[in-house]
Short mmCIF file of C-alpha atoms in Angstrom, two decimals:
data_model
loop_
_atom_site.label_atom_id
_atom_site.label_comp_id
_atom_site.label_asym_id
_atom_site.label_seq_id
_atom_site.Cartn_x
_atom_site.Cartn_y
_atom_site.Cartn_z
CA MET P 3 -24.32 39.55 -22.10
CA TYR P 4 -26.47 36.52 -22.59
CA ARG P 5 -23.49 34.42 -23.46
CA LEU P 6 -21.32 35.65 -20.76
CA ASN P 7 -24.19 35.07 -18.19
CA SER P 8 -24.76 31.51 -19.49
CA TRP P 9 -20.91 30.67 -19.70
CA ILE P 10 -20.48 31.72 -15.87
CA LYS P 11 -23.56 29.81 -15.10
CA ALA P 12 -22.61 26.71 -16.98
CA HIS P 13 -19.26 26.70 -15.34
CA PHE P 14 -20.85 27.28 -11.68
CA HIS P 15 -22.83 24.22 -12.31
CA LEU P 16 -20.00 22.15 -13.38
CA HIS P 17 -17.81 23.16 -10.29
CA ASN P 18 -20.84 22.69 -8.06
CA ARG P 19 -21.17 19.12 -9.46
CA GLU P 20 -24.74 19.70 -10.87
CA TYR P 21 -23.91 17.99 -14.09
CA GLY P 22 -27.18 17.87 -15.55
CA GLN P 23 -27.80 21.54 -15.43
CA ALA P 24 -24.18 22.28 -16.56
CA ILE P 25 -24.90 20.04 -19.59
CA SER P 26 -28.21 21.63 -20.40
CA THR P 27 -26.59 25.20 -20.14
CA PHE P 28 -23.60 24.06 -22.37
CA ARG P 29 -25.77 22.58 -24.95
CA GLN P 30 -27.86 25.66 -25.09
CA LEU P 31 -24.73 27.72 -25.82
CA ASP P 32 -23.47 25.27 -28.38
CA GLU P 33 -26.74 25.23 -30.27
CA ARG P 34 -28.01 28.85 -29.98
CA SER P 35 -24.98 31.09 -29.86
CA SER P 36 -21.85 31.98 -31.78
CA LEU P 37 -19.89 29.86 -29.28
CA ARG P 38 -20.96 26.56 -31.32
CA ASP P 39 -17.91 24.31 -31.82
CA ASN P 40 -15.93 26.47 -29.34
CA LEU P 41 -13.11 24.23 -28.07
CA ASN P 42 -13.30 25.13 -24.41
CA LEU P 43 -17.03 24.74 -24.26
CA LEU P 44 -17.00 21.36 -25.81
CA VAL P 45 -14.18 20.13 -23.37
CA ALA P 46 -16.22 21.42 -20.50
CA MET P 47 -19.45 19.77 -21.90
CA GLY P 48 -17.57 16.55 -22.34
CA GLU P 49 -16.33 16.65 -18.66
CA SER P 50 -19.77 17.33 -17.60
CA TYR P 51 -21.23 14.24 -19.33
CA TYR P 52 -18.02 11.95 -18.23
CA TYR P 53 -18.46 13.11 -14.49
CA SER P 54 -22.27 12.23 -14.74
CA GLY P 55 -21.48 8.85 -16.00
CA ASP P 56 -22.97 9.55 -19.48
CA HIS P 57 -19.82 8.12 -21.24
CA LYS P 58 -21.52 7.66 -24.71
CA ASN P 59 -22.28 11.57 -24.98
CA ALA P 60 -19.03 12.47 -23.33
CA LEU P 61 -17.25 10.54 -26.24
CA ILE P 62 -19.21 12.20 -28.92
CA VAL P 63 -18.50 15.62 -27.54
CA LEU P 64 -14.80 15.28 -26.89
CA GLN P 65 -14.19 13.75 -30.37
CA ARG P 66 -15.79 16.80 -31.70
CA ALA P 67 -13.38 18.75 -29.72
CA ARG P 68 -10.41 16.62 -30.78
CA ALA P 69 -11.47 17.14 -34.50
CA LEU P 70 -11.32 20.99 -33.88
CA ASP P 71 -7.84 20.77 -32.26
CA PRO P 72 -5.72 17.77 -32.71
CA HIS P 73 -3.28 18.95 -30.35
CA MET P 74 -5.51 19.52 -27.52
CA GLN P 75 -4.40 18.68 -24.06
CA ARG P 76 -7.30 19.43 -21.70
CA GLY P 77 -9.91 16.74 -21.93
CA LEU P 78 -7.44 14.31 -23.74
CA ASP P 79 -6.96 12.05 -20.74
CA ILE P 80 -10.69 11.52 -20.44
CA LEU P 81 -11.17 10.93 -24.11
CA ALA P 82 -8.21 8.33 -23.68
CA ALA P 83 -9.95 6.61 -20.96
CA LEU P 84 -13.54 6.48 -23.02
CA LEU P 85 -11.66 5.09 -25.93
CA ALA P 86 -9.89 2.55 -23.99
CA LYS P 87 -13.19 1.38 -22.38
CA GLU P 88 -14.80 0.94 -25.85
CA ARG P 89 -11.79 -0.91 -26.96
CA LYS P 90 -11.08 1.43 -29.87
CA HIS P 91 -7.37 0.93 -29.87
CA LYS P 92 -6.40 2.48 -33.36
CA GLU P 93 -8.36 5.73 -32.47
CA LEU P 94 -6.67 5.57 -28.96
CA GLU P 95 -3.25 5.26 -30.51
CA LYS P 96 -3.84 8.23 -32.88
CA LEU P 97 -4.45 10.47 -30.00
CA ILE P 98 -0.58 10.44 -29.31
CA SER P 99 0.76 13.26 -31.27
CA PRO P 100 4.12 12.47 -32.91
CA SER P 101 4.69 16.14 -33.66
CA ILE P 102 5.99 16.97 -30.39
CA THR P 103 9.06 15.94 -28.61
CA VAL P 104 8.98 13.64 -25.27
CA SER P 105 10.16 16.55 -23.41
CA GLU P 106 7.05 18.52 -24.34
CA TYR P 107 4.73 15.79 -22.98
CA GLY P 108 2.30 16.76 -20.39
CA PRO P 109 0.59 14.49 -18.03
CA GLU P 110 -2.50 14.03 -20.38
CA THR P 111 -0.01 12.78 -23.03
CA TRP P 112 1.50 10.31 -20.65
CA ILE P 113 -1.99 9.26 -19.40
CA THR P 114 -2.98 8.76 -23.16
CA MET P 115 0.02 6.52 -23.63
CA ALA P 116 -0.58 4.52 -20.52
CA TYR P 117 -4.27 3.94 -21.60
CA PHE P 118 -2.96 2.59 -24.96
CA LEU P 119 -0.65 0.21 -23.20
CA TYR P 120 -3.11 -0.79 -20.63
CA ALA P 121 -5.88 -1.32 -23.36
CA THR P 122 -3.34 -3.61 -25.24
CA LYS P 123 -2.47 -5.64 -21.98
CA LYS P 124 1.05 -4.14 -21.57
CA ASN P 125 0.19 -3.34 -17.93
CA SER P 126 3.89 -2.98 -16.74
CA LYS P 127 4.70 -0.36 -19.21
CA ALA P 128 1.38 1.22 -18.74
CA ALA P 129 1.99 1.49 -15.04
CA TYR P 130 5.32 3.40 -15.80
CA PHE P 131 3.71 5.91 -18.09
CA ALA P 132 1.01 6.47 -15.46
CA GLN P 133 3.68 7.08 -12.72
CA LYS P 134 5.43 9.55 -15.26
CA ALA P 135 2.10 11.54 -15.33
CA CYS P 136 1.86 11.22 -11.56
CA PHE P 137 5.37 12.74 -11.04
CA LEU P 138 4.44 15.72 -13.50
CA SER P 139 1.17 16.28 -11.67
CA PRO P 140 1.08 14.55 -8.26
CA ARG P 141 -2.71 15.50 -7.61
CA ASN P 142 -3.83 14.59 -11.20
CA VAL P 143 -6.97 12.56 -10.51
CA GLU P 144 -7.08 10.88 -13.89
CA ALA P 145 -3.41 9.66 -13.42
CA LEU P 146 -4.21 8.42 -9.88
CA ILE P 147 -7.39 6.47 -11.11
CA LEU P 148 -5.51 4.94 -14.14
CA LYS P 149 -2.26 3.70 -11.96
CA GLY P 150 -4.73 2.33 -9.39
CA ALA P 151 -6.47 0.35 -12.14
CA ILE P 152 -3.42 -0.95 -13.54
CA LEU P 153 -2.12 -1.98 -10.09
CA LEU P 154 -5.28 -3.79 -9.60
CA ASP P 155 -4.95 -5.72 -12.72
CA LEU P 156 -1.44 -6.65 -11.54
CA LYS P 157 -3.07 -8.07 -8.35
CA LYS P 158 -0.97 -5.39 -6.35
CA PHE P 159 -3.90 -4.74 -4.33
CA GLN P 160 -2.45 -2.67 -1.44
CA ASP P 161 -0.89 -0.44 -3.81
CA ALA P 162 -3.88 0.17 -5.89
CA VAL P 163 -5.75 1.00 -2.61
CA VAL P 164 -3.26 3.59 -1.90
CA HIS P 165 -3.61 5.38 -5.36
CA PHE P 166 -7.52 5.16 -5.17
CA ARG P 167 -7.55 6.54 -1.61
CA GLU P 168 -5.31 9.51 -2.93
CA ALA P 169 -7.70 10.15 -5.82
CA MET P 170 -10.71 10.10 -3.43
CA GLN P 171 -8.96 12.53 -1.18
CA VAL P 172 -8.29 14.89 -4.20
CA SER P 173 -11.86 14.46 -5.72
CA PRO P 174 -14.23 12.90 -3.28
CA HIS P 175 -17.10 13.53 -5.77
CA ARG P 176 -15.56 11.18 -8.37
CA TYR P 177 -17.29 7.93 -8.82
CA GLU P 178 -14.13 6.00 -10.13
CA PRO P 179 -11.93 6.00 -6.82
CA HIS P 180 -14.98 4.62 -4.90
CA ARG P 181 -15.44 1.80 -7.47
CA GLY P 182 -11.72 1.15 -7.57
CA LEU P 183 -11.52 0.73 -3.82
CA VAL P 184 -14.64 -1.48 -3.74
CA ASP P 185 -13.03 -3.75 -6.55
CA CYS P 186 -9.70 -3.92 -4.49
CA TYR P 187 -11.45 -5.01 -1.29
CA ILE P 188 -13.43 -7.44 -2.87
CA ALA P 189 -10.27 -8.86 -4.61
CA MET P 190 -8.80 -9.10 -1.12
CA HIS P 191 -11.98 -10.87 0.14
CA ARG P 192 -12.50 -7.94 2.60
CA LEU P 193 -16.30 -7.58 2.08
CA ARG P 194 -16.98 -5.31 5.07
CA GLU P 195 -14.64 -2.81 3.90
CA ALA P 196 -15.97 -2.98 0.37
CA LEU P 197 -19.47 -2.48 1.58
CA ASN P 198 -18.29 0.50 3.88
CA ILE P 199 -16.91 2.20 0.75
CA ALA P 200 -19.90 1.52 -1.28
CA SER P 201 -22.15 2.72 1.28
CA ASN P 202 -19.99 5.84 1.66
CA ALA P 203 -20.29 6.32 -2.09
CA CYS P 204 -24.01 6.65 -1.80
CA LYS P 205 -23.56 9.40 0.79
CA GLN P 206 -20.98 11.29 -1.01
CA LEU P 207 -22.22 11.02 -4.65
CA GLY P 208 -25.89 10.92 -3.84
CA GLN P 209 -28.21 7.91 -4.23
CA ASN P 210 -28.02 7.95 -8.11
CA PRO P 211 -28.20 4.82 -10.12
CA ARG P 212 -24.32 4.50 -10.35
CA ALA P 213 -23.85 4.73 -6.47
CA LEU P 214 -26.72 2.53 -5.91
CA THR P 215 -25.62 -0.08 -8.40
CA LEU P 216 -22.19 -0.09 -6.79
CA TYR P 217 -23.66 -0.77 -3.51
CA ALA P 218 -25.95 -3.40 -4.69
CA SER P 219 -22.95 -5.27 -6.33
CA VAL P 220 -21.37 -5.71 -3.01
CA LEU P 221 -24.61 -6.72 -1.42
CA MET P 222 -24.88 -9.52 -4.08
CA LYS P 223 -21.61 -10.95 -2.71
CA ASP P 224 -23.16 -12.07 0.65
CA PRO P 225 -25.95 -14.42 0.86
CA LEU P 226 -27.53 -12.74 3.51
CA THR P 227 -27.88 -9.48 1.72
CA VAL P 228 -28.87 -10.48 -1.70
CA CYS P 229 -32.41 -9.70 -1.35
CA LYS P 230 -31.50 -6.17 -0.22
CA ALA P 231 -29.39 -5.81 -3.35
CA LYS P 232 -32.48 -6.57 -5.57
CA SER P 233 -34.61 -3.84 -3.93
CA ILE P 234 -31.74 -1.33 -4.46
CA LEU P 235 -31.29 -2.27 -8.22
CA GLU P 236 -34.86 -1.82 -8.77
CA LYS P 237 -34.77 1.59 -7.02
CA ALA P 238 -31.70 2.47 -9.47
CA LEU P 239 -33.75 1.54 -12.58
CA ALA P 240 -36.78 3.48 -11.28
CA GLN P 241 -34.45 6.54 -11.57
CA ASP P 242 -33.08 5.62 -14.93
CA GLU P 243 -34.46 2.54 -16.65
CA MET P 244 -31.74 2.49 -19.25
CA TYR P 245 -28.91 2.32 -16.61
CA LEU P 246 -27.21 -0.97 -18.06
CA PRO P 247 -24.99 -1.93 -15.07
CA ALA P 248 -28.25 -2.23 -12.97
CA VAL P 249 -30.00 -4.06 -15.77
CA TYR P 250 -27.29 -6.64 -16.07
CA LEU P 251 -27.12 -7.27 -12.35
CA LEU P 252 -30.89 -7.41 -11.89
CA ALA P 253 -31.07 -9.87 -14.80
CA GLU P 254 -28.30 -11.97 -13.15
CA MET P 255 -30.17 -11.94 -9.83
CA TYR P 256 -33.45 -13.14 -11.40
CA GLU P 257 -31.49 -15.83 -13.11
CA GLN P 258 -29.92 -16.94 -9.74
CA GLU P 259 -33.50 -17.02 -8.27
CA MET P 260 -34.67 -19.10 -11.41
CA ALA P 261 -37.10 -16.28 -12.18
CA LEU P 262 -36.28 -16.76 -15.81
CA GLU P 263 -39.31 -15.26 -17.32
CA SER P 264 -38.67 -12.02 -15.25
CA ALA P 265 -35.01 -11.97 -16.52
CA VAL P 266 -36.19 -12.48 -20.13
CA THR P 267 -38.83 -9.76 -19.95
CA LEU P 268 -36.36 -7.40 -18.43
CA LEU P 269 -33.80 -7.94 -21.13
CA GLU P 270 -36.34 -8.24 -23.89
CA LYS P 271 -37.53 -4.58 -23.02
CA GLN P 272 -33.87 -3.18 -22.76
CA VAL P 273 -33.17 -4.80 -26.19
CA GLU P 274 -35.81 -2.88 -27.69
CA LEU P 275 -34.62 0.49 -26.04
CA GLN P 276 -30.87 0.17 -26.55
CA PRO P 277 -29.63 -2.87 -28.33
CA THR P 278 -25.86 -3.74 -27.08
CA CYS P 279 -23.70 -6.99 -27.64
CA LYS P 280 -24.13 -8.03 -24.07
CA LEU P 281 -28.01 -7.65 -23.87
CA HIS P 282 -28.36 -9.90 -26.81
CA GLN P 283 -25.69 -12.19 -25.60
CA MET P 284 -27.40 -12.53 -21.98
CA LEU P 285 -30.70 -12.64 -23.72
CA GLY P 286 -29.56 -15.64 -25.89
CA ASP P 287 -28.25 -17.46 -22.65
CA LEU P 288 -31.55 -17.19 -20.94
CA LEU P 289 -33.70 -18.18 -23.88
CA ALA P 290 -31.43 -21.26 -24.48
CA ARG P 291 -32.29 -22.33 -20.71
CA VAL P 292 -36.01 -22.16 -21.32
CA HIS P 293 -35.59 -24.31 -24.48
CA GLU P 294 -36.35 -21.31 -27.08
CA GLU P 295 -33.20 -22.31 -29.17
CA ASP P 296 -34.22 -20.55 -32.28
CA LYS P 297 -34.72 -17.07 -30.48
CA ALA P 298 -31.59 -17.74 -28.66
CA LEU P 299 -29.71 -18.45 -31.89
CA ASP P 300 -31.05 -15.02 -33.24
CA HIS P 301 -29.78 -13.09 -30.40
CA TYR P 302 -26.40 -14.74 -30.47
CA CYS P 303 -26.22 -13.81 -34.20
CA THR P 304 -26.97 -10.26 -33.36
CA ALA P 305 -24.43 -10.21 -30.55
CA LEU P 306 -21.72 -11.47 -32.95
CA ASN P 307 -22.71 -8.82 -35.60
CA LEU P 308 -22.15 -6.31 -33.03
CA ASP P 309 -18.85 -7.83 -31.60
CA PRO P 310 -17.31 -10.65 -33.67
CA ASN P 311 -15.18 -11.52 -30.81
CA ASN P 312 -17.84 -11.90 -28.13
CA ARG P 313 -16.77 -15.25 -26.65
CA ARG P 314 -19.66 -16.04 -24.62
CA ALA P 315 -22.03 -15.66 -27.59
CA LEU P 316 -19.83 -17.97 -29.75
CA GLU P 317 -19.84 -20.54 -26.79
CA GLY P 318 -23.83 -20.24 -26.62
CA MET P 319 -24.12 -21.10 -30.16
CA HIS P 320 -21.65 -23.96 -30.02
CA ARG P 321 -23.77 -25.27 -27.18
CA ILE P 322 -26.95 -25.27 -29.14
CA ASP P 323 -25.42 -26.78 -32.29
CA HIS P 324 -23.84 -29.57 -29.91
CA SER P 325 -27.27 -30.04 -28.29
CA SER P 326 -28.99 -30.29 -31.72
CA SER P 327 -26.54 -32.71 -33.12
CA LYS P 328 -26.96 -34.87 -29.95
CA LEU P 329 -30.56 -34.96 -30.59
CA ASP P 330 -30.19 -35.87 -34.32
CA THR P 331 -27.98 -38.86 -33.20
CA SER P 332 -30.59 -39.90 -30.58
CA TYR P 333 -33.34 -40.02 -33.29
CA PHE P 334 -31.14 -42.14 -35.68
CA LEU P 335 -30.28 -44.41 -32.82
CA THR P 336 -34.09 -45.03 -31.96
CA VAL P 337 -34.85 -45.60 -35.70
CA GLY P 338 -31.94 -48.25 -35.74
CA GLU P 339 -33.41 -49.98 -32.57
CA GLU P 340 -36.78 -50.12 -34.37
CA GLU P 341 -35.30 -51.64 -37.52
CA GLY P 342 -33.19 -54.19 -35.48
CA GLY P 343 -30.06 -52.79 -36.63
CA ASP P 344 -26.58 -53.32 -34.75
CA THR P 345 -26.20 -49.79 -32.89
CA THR P 346 -23.26 -50.97 -30.70
CA TYR P 347 -20.64 -48.46 -32.04
CA GLU P 348 -23.20 -45.52 -32.25
CA ARG P 349 -24.14 -46.15 -28.56
CA ILE P 350 -20.47 -46.06 -27.45
CA ALA P 351 -19.66 -42.94 -29.47
CA ASP P 352 -22.82 -41.08 -28.13
CA SER P 353 -21.87 -42.34 -24.56
CA GLU P 354 -18.37 -40.83 -24.84
CA ASN P 355 -19.71 -37.64 -26.21
CA GLU P 356 -22.17 -37.31 -23.22
CA GLY P 357 -19.31 -37.87 -20.94
CA GLU P 358 -17.31 -34.92 -22.41
CA ALA P 359 -20.48 -32.89 -22.26
CA ASP P 360 -20.83 -33.40 -18.47
CA GLU P 361 -17.06 -32.16 -18.08
CA SER P 362 -20.43 -23.69 -11.41
CA GLU P 363 -20.75 -9.33 10.09
CA THR P 364 -22.23 -7.16 6.98
CA GLU P 365 -25.65 -6.79 8.20
CA ALA P 366 -24.90 -3.98 10.61
CA VAL P 367 -23.42 -1.84 7.59
CA TRP P 368 -26.25 -2.38 5.11
CA SER P 369 -29.02 -2.14 7.83
CA ASP P 370 -27.90 1.57 8.49
CA MET P 371 -27.52 2.21 4.94
CA ASP P 372 -31.19 0.74 4.46
CA LEU P 373 -32.70 3.34 6.87
CA GLU P 374 -31.15 6.09 4.93
CA LEU P 375 -32.39 4.71 1.68
CA ASN P 376 -35.84 4.23 2.88
CA SER P 377 -35.99 7.80 4.46
CA GLN P 378 -35.37 9.34 1.09
#
């Protein structure tokens, strides 16, 4: 009887979009009852994590489910989305079962194939497979979101808007359609529409870190509203200090304001809590700017250990190496001058290197939102 009541309670929370309570109840069932490693329970818990924005735990739980049933369909599309986001292309490709015929593919399989093609930069083919999923299940939110994202990458902004709007009509509580519409309108330089969508996201989804950060990201695009963006990001981090998108944006704002010490302090704290490649790379960039090259190199090295293909970390290391070699050259030039040597060639070469080195109406909307934010 306990299991039945808890099962009903967990699904009630999930369908009522109370994801934290749904996760808690599903976890209790998974840990303390005979339902441990139950496929349906794991998929529902993975969905709860995903809808709440906790992609790390969603991936862990859905991978557990897939290990139990390699042919599972429900949850397969979300698992594909997570693997694509993490750029785990080999694992993503393995999700496509070769043991069934094409005629047996459901929308989840077509979405999975589309995510693999999208992740490997084959956008036109990806759009075709996403459309196959939409044809089989016209109100499939995952298919609509994916096709919208692909069309956005293809710079077919109006078509992308249509798909994201349709996804929002089907599931207004989902974050991804709001985010997709914001990205579309920003790409079309329609900042007011983007701000309206982001403001509406805070109302529809609640003023959680994801919605607040989305809103702040739009405010940052307008010099008149940058200050407001900062306070909203701080509010988001007050709710969840480990919400990385807000951390990244706030560090960027500190850097733009030349508050480099504040940015370094923020990132150093986060690196201790949750070391990621991007955090180390950003911290390396900031430390290089304040002339702490040795510390910067350490962080660039850590970033590259986490992701050997991180281009910005590699560029940062090369800048420091180039700067060090120029300092060494300047030292030997000074010594040569003091000894009366002929430094004509070195001066010309150094001059050339230096030359190469030298070669960066919304108020009404956000003020209304401001009143609502302050009232809560």
